[in-house]
Coordinates of C-alpha atoms in Angstrom, one line a residue:
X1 CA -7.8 -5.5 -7.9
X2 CA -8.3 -2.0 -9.2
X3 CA -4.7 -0.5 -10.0
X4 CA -4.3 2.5 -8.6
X5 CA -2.4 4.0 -5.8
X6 CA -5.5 4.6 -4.0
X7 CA -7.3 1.8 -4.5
X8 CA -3.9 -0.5 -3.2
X9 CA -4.2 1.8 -0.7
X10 CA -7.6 1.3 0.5
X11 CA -8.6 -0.7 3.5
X12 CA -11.6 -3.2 2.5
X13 CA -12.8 -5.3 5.5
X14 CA -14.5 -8.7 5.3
X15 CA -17.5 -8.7 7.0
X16 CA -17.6 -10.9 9.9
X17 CA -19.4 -14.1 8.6
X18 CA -15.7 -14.6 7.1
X19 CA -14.7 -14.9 11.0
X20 CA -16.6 -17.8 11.4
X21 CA -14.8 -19.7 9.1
X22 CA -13.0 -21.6 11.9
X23 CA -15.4 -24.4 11.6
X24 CA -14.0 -25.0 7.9
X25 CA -10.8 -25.9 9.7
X26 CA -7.3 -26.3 8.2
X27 CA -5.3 -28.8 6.1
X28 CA -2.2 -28.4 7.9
X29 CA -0.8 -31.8 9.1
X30 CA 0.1 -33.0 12.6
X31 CA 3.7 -32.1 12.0
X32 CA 2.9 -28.7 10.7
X33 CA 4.0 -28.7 6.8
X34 CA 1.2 -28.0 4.8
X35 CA 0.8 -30.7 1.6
X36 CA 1.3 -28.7 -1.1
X37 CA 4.3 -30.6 -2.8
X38 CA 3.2 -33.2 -5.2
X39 CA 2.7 -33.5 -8.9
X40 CA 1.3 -30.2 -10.9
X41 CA -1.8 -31.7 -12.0
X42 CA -5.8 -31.1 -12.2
X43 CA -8.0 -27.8 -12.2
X44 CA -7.0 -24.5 -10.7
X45 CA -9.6 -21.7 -10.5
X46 CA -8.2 -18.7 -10.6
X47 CA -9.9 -15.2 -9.3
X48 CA -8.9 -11.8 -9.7
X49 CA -10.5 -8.4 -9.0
X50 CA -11.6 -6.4 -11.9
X51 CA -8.6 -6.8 -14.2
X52 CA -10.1 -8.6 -16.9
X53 CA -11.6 -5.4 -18.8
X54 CA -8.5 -4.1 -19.1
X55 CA -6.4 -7.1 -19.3
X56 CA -8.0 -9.7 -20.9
X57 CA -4.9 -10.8 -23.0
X58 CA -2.5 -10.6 -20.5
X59 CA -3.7 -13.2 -18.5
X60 CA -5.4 -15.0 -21.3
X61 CA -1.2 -15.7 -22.6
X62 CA -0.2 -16.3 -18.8
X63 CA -2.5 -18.9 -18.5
X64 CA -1.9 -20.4 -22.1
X65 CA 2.0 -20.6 -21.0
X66 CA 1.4 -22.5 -17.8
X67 CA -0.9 -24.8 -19.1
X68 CA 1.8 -25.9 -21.9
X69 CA 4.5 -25.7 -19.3
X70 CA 2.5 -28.2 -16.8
X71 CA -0.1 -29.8 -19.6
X72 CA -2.1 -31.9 -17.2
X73 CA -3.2 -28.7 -15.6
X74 CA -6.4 -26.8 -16.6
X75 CA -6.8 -23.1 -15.3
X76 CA -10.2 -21.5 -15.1
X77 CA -10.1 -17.9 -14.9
X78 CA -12.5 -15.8 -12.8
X79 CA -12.7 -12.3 -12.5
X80 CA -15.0 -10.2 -10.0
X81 CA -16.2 -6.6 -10.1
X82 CA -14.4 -3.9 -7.4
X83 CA -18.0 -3.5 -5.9
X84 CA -18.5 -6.3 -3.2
X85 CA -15.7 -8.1 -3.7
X86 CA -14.8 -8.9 0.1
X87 CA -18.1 -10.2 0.9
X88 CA -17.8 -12.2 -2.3
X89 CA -14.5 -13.8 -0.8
X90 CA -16.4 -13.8 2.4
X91 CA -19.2 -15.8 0.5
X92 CA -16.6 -18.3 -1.2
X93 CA -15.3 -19.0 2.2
X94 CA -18.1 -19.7 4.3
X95 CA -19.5 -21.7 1.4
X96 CA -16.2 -23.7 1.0
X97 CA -16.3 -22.4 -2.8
X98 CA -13.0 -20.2 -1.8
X99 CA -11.1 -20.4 -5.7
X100 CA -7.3 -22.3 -5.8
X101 CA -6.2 -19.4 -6.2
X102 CA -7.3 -15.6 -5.1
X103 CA -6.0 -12.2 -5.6
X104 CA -5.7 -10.7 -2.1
X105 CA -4.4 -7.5 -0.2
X106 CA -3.1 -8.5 3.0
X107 CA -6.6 -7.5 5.5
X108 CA -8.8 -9.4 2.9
X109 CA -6.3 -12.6 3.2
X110 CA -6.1 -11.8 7.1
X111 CA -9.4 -13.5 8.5
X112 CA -8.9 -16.1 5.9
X113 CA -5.5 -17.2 7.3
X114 CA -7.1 -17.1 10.6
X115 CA -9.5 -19.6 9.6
X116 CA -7.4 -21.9 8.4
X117 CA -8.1 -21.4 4.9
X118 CA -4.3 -19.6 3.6
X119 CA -1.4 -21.8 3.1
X120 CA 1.3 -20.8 4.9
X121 CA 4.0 -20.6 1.9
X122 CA 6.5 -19.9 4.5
X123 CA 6.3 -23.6 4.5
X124 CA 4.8 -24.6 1.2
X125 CA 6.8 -22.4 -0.9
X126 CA 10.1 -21.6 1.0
X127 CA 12.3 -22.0 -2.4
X128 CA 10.6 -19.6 -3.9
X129 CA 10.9 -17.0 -0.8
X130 CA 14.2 -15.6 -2.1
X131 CA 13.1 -14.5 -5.6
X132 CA 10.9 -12.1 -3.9
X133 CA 11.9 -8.6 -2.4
X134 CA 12.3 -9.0 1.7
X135 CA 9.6 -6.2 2.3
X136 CA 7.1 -7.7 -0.3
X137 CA 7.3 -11.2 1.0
X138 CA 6.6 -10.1 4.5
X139 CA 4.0 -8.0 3.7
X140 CA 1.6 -10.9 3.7
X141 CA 2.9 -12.2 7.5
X142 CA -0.6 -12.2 9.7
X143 CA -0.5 -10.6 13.4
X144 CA -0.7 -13.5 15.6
X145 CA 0.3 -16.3 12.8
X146 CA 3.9 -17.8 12.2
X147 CA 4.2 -17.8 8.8
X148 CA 3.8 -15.8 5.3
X149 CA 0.2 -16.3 3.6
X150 CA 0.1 -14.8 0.1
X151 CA 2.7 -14.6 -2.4
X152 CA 3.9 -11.0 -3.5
X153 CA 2.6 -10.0 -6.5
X154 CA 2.3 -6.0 -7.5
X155 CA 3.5 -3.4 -5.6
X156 CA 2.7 0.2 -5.7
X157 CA 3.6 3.6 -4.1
X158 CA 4.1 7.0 -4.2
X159 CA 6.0 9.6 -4.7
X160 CA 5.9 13.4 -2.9
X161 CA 5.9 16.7 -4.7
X162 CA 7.0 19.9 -4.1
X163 CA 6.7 23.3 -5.5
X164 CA 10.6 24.5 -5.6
X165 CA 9.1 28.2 -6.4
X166 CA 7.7 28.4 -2.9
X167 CA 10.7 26.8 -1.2
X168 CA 12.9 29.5 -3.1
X169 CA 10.7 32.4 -2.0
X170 CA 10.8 30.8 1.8
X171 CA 14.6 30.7 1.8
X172 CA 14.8 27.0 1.4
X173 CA 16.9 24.8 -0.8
X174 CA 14.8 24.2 -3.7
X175 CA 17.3 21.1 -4.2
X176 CA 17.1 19.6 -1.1
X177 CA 13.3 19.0 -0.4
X178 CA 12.9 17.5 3.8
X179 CA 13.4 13.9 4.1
X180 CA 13.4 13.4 7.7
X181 CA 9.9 14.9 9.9
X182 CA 12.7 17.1 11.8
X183 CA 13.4 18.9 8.7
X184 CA 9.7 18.6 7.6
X185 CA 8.5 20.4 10.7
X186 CA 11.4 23.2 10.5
X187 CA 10.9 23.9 6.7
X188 CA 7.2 24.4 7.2
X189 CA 7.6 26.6 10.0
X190 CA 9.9 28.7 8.3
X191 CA 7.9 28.5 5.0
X192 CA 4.6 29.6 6.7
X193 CA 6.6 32.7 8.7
X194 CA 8.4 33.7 5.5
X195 CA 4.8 34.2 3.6
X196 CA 2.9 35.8 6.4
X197 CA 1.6 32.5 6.6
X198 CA 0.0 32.3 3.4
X199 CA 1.6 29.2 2.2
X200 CA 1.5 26.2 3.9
X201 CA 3.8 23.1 3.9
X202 CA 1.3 20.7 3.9
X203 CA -2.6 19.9 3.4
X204 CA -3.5 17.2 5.7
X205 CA -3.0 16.1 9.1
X206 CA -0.6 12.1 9.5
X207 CA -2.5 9.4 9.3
X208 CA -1.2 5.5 10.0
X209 CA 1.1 5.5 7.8
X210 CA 2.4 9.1 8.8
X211 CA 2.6 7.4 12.4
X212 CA 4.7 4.5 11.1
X213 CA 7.0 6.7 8.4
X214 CA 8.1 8.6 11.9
X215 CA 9.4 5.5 13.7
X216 CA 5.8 4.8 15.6
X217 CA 5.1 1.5 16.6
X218 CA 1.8 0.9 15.8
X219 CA 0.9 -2.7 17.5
X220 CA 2.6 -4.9 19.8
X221 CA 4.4 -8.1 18.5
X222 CA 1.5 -10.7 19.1
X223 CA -1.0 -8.0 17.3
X224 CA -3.4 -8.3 19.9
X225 CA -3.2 -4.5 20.3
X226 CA -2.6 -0.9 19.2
X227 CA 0.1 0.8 20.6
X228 CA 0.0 4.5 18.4
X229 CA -0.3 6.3 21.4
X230 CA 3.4 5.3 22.6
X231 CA 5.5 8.7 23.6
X232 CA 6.9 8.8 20.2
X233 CA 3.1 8.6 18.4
X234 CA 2.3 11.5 20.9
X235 CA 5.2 13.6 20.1
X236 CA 4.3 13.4 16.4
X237 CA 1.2 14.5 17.1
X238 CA 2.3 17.3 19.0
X239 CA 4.0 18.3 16.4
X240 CA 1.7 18.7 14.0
X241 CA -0.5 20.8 16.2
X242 CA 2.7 23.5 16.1
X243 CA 2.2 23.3 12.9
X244 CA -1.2 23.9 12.4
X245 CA -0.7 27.1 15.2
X246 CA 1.5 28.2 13.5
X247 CA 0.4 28.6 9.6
X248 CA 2.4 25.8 8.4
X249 CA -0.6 23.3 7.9
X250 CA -3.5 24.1 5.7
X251 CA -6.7 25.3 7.8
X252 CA -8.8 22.7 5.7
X253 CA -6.1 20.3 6.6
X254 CA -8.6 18.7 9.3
X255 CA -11.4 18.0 6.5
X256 CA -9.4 17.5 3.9
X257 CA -9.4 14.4 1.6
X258 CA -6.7 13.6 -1.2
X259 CA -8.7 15.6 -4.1
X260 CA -9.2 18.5 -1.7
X261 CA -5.3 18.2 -0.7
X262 CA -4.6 18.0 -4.9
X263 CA -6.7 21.4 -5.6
X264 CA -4.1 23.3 -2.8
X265 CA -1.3 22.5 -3.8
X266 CA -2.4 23.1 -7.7
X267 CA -3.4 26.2 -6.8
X268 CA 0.5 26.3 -5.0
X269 CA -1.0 27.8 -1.7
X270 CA 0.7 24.3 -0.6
X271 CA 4.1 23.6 -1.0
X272 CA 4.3 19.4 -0.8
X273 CA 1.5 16.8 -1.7
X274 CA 1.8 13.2 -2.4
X275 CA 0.8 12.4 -6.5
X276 CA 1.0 10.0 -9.3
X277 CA 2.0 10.1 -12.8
X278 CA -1.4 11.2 -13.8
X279 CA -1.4 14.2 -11.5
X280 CA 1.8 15.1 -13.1
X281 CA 0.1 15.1 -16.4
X282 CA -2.8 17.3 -15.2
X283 CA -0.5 19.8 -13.7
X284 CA 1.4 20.0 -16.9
X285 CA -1.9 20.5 -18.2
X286 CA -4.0 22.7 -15.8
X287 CA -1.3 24.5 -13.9
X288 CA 1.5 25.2 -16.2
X289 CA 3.5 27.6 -13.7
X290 CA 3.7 24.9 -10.9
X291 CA 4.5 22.1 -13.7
X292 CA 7.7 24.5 -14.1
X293 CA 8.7 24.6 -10.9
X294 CA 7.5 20.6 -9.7
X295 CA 9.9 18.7 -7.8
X296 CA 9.8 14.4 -7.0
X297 CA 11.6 13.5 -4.2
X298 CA 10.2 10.7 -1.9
X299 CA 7.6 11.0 1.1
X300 CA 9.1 12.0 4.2
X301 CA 10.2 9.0 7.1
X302 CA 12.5 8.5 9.6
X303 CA 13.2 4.7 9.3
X304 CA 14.9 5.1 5.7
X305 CA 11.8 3.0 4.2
X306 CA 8.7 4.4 1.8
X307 CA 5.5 3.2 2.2
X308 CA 4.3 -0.2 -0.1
X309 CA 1.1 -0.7 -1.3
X310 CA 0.5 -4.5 -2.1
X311 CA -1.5 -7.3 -3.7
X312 CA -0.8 -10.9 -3.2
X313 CA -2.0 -14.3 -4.9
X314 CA -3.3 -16.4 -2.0
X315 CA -3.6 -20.2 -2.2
X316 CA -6.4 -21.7 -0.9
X317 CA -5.4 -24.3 1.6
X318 CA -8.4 -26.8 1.2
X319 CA -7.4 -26.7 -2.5
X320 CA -8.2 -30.6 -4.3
X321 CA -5.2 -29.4 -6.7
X322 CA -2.9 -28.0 -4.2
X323 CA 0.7 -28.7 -5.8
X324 CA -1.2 -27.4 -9.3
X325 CA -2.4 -24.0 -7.2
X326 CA 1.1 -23.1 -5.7
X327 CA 3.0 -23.5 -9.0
X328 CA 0.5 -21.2 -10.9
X329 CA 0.6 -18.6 -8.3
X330 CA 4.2 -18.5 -8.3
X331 CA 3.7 -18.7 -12.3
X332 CA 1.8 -15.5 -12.4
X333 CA 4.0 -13.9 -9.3
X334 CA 7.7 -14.9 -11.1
X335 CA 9.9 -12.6 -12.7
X336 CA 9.1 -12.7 -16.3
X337 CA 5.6 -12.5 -15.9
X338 CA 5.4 -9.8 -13.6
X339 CA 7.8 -7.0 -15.2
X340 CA 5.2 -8.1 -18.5
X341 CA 2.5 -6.6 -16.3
X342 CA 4.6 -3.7 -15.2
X343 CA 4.8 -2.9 -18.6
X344 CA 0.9 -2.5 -19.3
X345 CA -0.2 -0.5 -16.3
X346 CA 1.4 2.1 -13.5
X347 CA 2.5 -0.9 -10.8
X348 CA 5.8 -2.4 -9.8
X349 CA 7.2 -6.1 -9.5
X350 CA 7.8 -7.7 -6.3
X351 CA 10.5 -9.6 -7.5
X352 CA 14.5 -9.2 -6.5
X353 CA 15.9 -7.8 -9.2
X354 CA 12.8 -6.3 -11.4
X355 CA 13.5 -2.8 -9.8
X356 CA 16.9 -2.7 -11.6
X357 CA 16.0 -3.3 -15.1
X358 CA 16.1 0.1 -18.1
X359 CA 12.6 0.7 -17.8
X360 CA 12.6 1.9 -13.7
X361 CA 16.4 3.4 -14.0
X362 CA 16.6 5.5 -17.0
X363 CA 14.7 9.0 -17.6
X364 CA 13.7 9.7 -21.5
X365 CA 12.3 13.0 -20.6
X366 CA 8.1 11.9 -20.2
X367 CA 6.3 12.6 -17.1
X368 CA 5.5 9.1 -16.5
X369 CA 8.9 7.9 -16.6
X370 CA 9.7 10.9 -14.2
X371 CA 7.7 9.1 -11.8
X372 CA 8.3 5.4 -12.0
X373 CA 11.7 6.3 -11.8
X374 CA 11.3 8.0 -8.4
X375 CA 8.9 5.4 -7.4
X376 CA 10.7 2.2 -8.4
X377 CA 13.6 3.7 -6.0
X378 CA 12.2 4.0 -3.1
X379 CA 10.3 0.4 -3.9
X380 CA 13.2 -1.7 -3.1
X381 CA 13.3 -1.2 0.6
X382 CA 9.9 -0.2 1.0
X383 CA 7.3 -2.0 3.5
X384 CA 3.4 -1.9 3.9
X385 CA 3.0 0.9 7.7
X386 CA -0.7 0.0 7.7
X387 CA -1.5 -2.9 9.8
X388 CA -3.6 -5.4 8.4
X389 CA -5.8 -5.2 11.6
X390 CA -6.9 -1.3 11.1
X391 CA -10.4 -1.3 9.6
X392 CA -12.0 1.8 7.8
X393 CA -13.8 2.2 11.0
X394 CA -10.6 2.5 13.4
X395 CA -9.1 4.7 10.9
X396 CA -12.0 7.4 11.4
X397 CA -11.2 7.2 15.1
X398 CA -7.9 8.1 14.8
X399 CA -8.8 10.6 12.3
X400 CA -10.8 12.1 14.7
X401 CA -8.9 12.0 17.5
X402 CA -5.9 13.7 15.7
X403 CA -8.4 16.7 14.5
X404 CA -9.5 17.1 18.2
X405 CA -5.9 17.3 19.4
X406 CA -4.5 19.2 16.4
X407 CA -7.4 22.0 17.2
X408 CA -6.4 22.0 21.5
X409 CA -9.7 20.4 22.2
X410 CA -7.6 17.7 23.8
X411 CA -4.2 17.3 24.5
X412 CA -1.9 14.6 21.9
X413 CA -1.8 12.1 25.1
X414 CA -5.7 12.5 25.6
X415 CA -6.7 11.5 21.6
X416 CA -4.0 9.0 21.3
X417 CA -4.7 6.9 24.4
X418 CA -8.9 7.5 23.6
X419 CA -8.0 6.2 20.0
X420 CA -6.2 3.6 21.3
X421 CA -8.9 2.2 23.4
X422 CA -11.2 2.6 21.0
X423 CA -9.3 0.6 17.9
X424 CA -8.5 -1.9 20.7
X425 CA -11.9 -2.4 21.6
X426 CA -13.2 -2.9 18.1
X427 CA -10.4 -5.4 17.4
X428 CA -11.7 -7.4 20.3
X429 CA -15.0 -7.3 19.3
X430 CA -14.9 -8.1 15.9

């Protein structure tokens, strides 16, 4: 998959001919323990999402070391563009052409474990569940499933800025950014009444993963439905439509998407904004007096947990070379291998441990480090808020319905229970 903070971040749906891959059935036995154990032998294909441009090598050498460390294995490497690449899995599945071995976030391997077509690895691979961090290894557990269906493999998030000019100037500790939504909420309110309400806290209105950072829960424990409009999902909401009264949210917070969100707070009429490394090395850039006064602290929550951004390596249950396909996944998912691929590119391992090494402690002064450093931190305890269920489509509902309520067209009960209904019906309905 495309490595980027966004792009881990980005919902892609299978389209529904994947949800008729029931009739492929599954190779779980009678007694419920999937037959993945057996010798590591035969021909693994193995599919990624556009890495090979950029990583040829890297995988090239992983794939070279496997096959000398099991040599009665071949492994045949696929990669496939960014463009299409859930109905291409949604192809490969109806098709029974699924690879051994496929590089999945957790709503791409979602209809797939329905179907029958995941191993469950909380059975086929339970040794290995212990090398993995908790949050990571349960970020592939289906609504509705028992069991774990993808093993962890890269891990992503982000860290929040802050301009500490604009918290002086409010009267705030420029040293002690919010980290709870009750300090959130009271430091924007008494940022936007300290500059005549020309600065505001924040550009954007909560979405998801806003509702799950403040203690929301969003679905109930069978995941047969949304429950974001609970008393607690309402009272969020209610919040932010204080803010927005009262100065301390952006007035183009309601249209606003992440590059919009970027310009204000370059332009410091914002105080906070979530970023990357390479948005640190712009502002450095393009907006030298907010590079001076730049603060990383983690994004807000109340349940002591950042958000994760995750992809998995999936093993395809009707695999002919099934022992062969769980070893290589865990190959490519282990320790060694994945801090090599931390290395190359902006991600983080999924493995215990990984998080503790030089490179994700230690500052040396570069931007980039600056950020990893932050990141890797708040990594260790992270998990994934969005549900695997929410499809692009839902999340415009509830985009929608917070606008409306933010604005006083309706009240926060009104949008929540409406976008409820709404998500609820479209899960139902396919």
């Amino acid at each position: 998959m495309r490595i980027s903070r966004r792009a881990a971040a980005a919902t892609a749906v299978v389209v529904t001919s994947a949800l008729a891959l029931t009739a492929c059935g599954s190779s779980t036995g009678p007694d419920g323990a999937d037959s993945a154990s057996g010798k590591v032998e035969g021909q693994v294909t193995f599919q990624t999402w556009n890495l090979k441009a950029n990583f040829k090598d890297y995988f090239e050498g992983v794939i070279a070391d496997f096959e000398k460390k099991y040599p009665h294995t071949k492994v045949k490497w696929v990669d496939q563009p960014a463009e299409g690449y859930p109905e291409k899995l949604s192809a490969d599945a109806a098709g029974g052409t699924l690879p051994d071995v496929v590089n999945v976030s957790p709503d791409l391997a979602y209809p797939l474990a329905k179907a029958g077509l995941a191993l469950d690895l909380d059975k086929a691979a339970t040794k290995y569940r212990g090398e993995y961090l908790p949050g990571a290894w349960q970020s592939h557990e289906m609504p509705g499933l028992p069991g774990v269906y993808a093993f962890p493999w890269y891990l992503n998030t982000g860290p929040m800025f802050y301009n500490k000019e604009l918290f002086r100037q409010a009267g705030l500790d420029p040293d002690k950014p919010p980290t709870t939504y009750d300090q959130l909420f009271r430091d924007a309110v008494s940022m936007a009444r300290h500059s005549g309400r020309r600065t505001a806290m924040l550009a954007s209105t909560p979405s998801i993963e806003d509702f799950g950072r403040y203690g929301v829960r969003l679905m109930n424990d069978r995941g047969t439905e949304f429950t974001f409009n609970e008393p607690k999902g309402v009272e969020l909401l209610r919040h932010y439509k204080e803010l927005y009264a009262a100065g301390a949210l952006d007035s183009q917070a309601l249209t606003a998407k992440a590059e919009s969100s970027g310009r204000k707070f370059q332009q410091e009429s914002v105080a906070m904004n979530p970023g990357s490394a390479l948005d640190l090395e712009n502002f450095k850039k393009e907006a030298p007096s907010l590079y001076r006064h730049i603060g990383i602290t983690d994004a807000v929550n109340n349940t002591g947990k950042a958000n994760m951004y995750v992809q998995g390596l999936m093993v395809n249950a009707q695999s002919k070379a099934k022992a062969a396909a769980v070893a290589f996944a865990h190959f490519v998912t282990d320790k060694e291998n994945q801090m090599a691929f931390a290395k190359k590119v902006t991600i983080f391992p999924s493995t215990k441990g990984s998080l503790d090494d030089p490179y994700f402690t230690k500052e040396d002064g570069t931007d980039t480090t600056r950020v990893r450093v932050a990141s890797a931190k708040s990594l260790k305890t992270a998990v994934n808020y969005t549900p695997v269920l929410l499809s692009d489509q839902m999340k415009t509902v509830l985009r929608n319905a917070v606008a409306k309520a933010v604005q006083g067209k309706e009240s926060p009960r009104a949008a929540l229970d409406g976008a409820v209904a709404e998500c609820n019906r479209l899960l139902k309905t396919g």
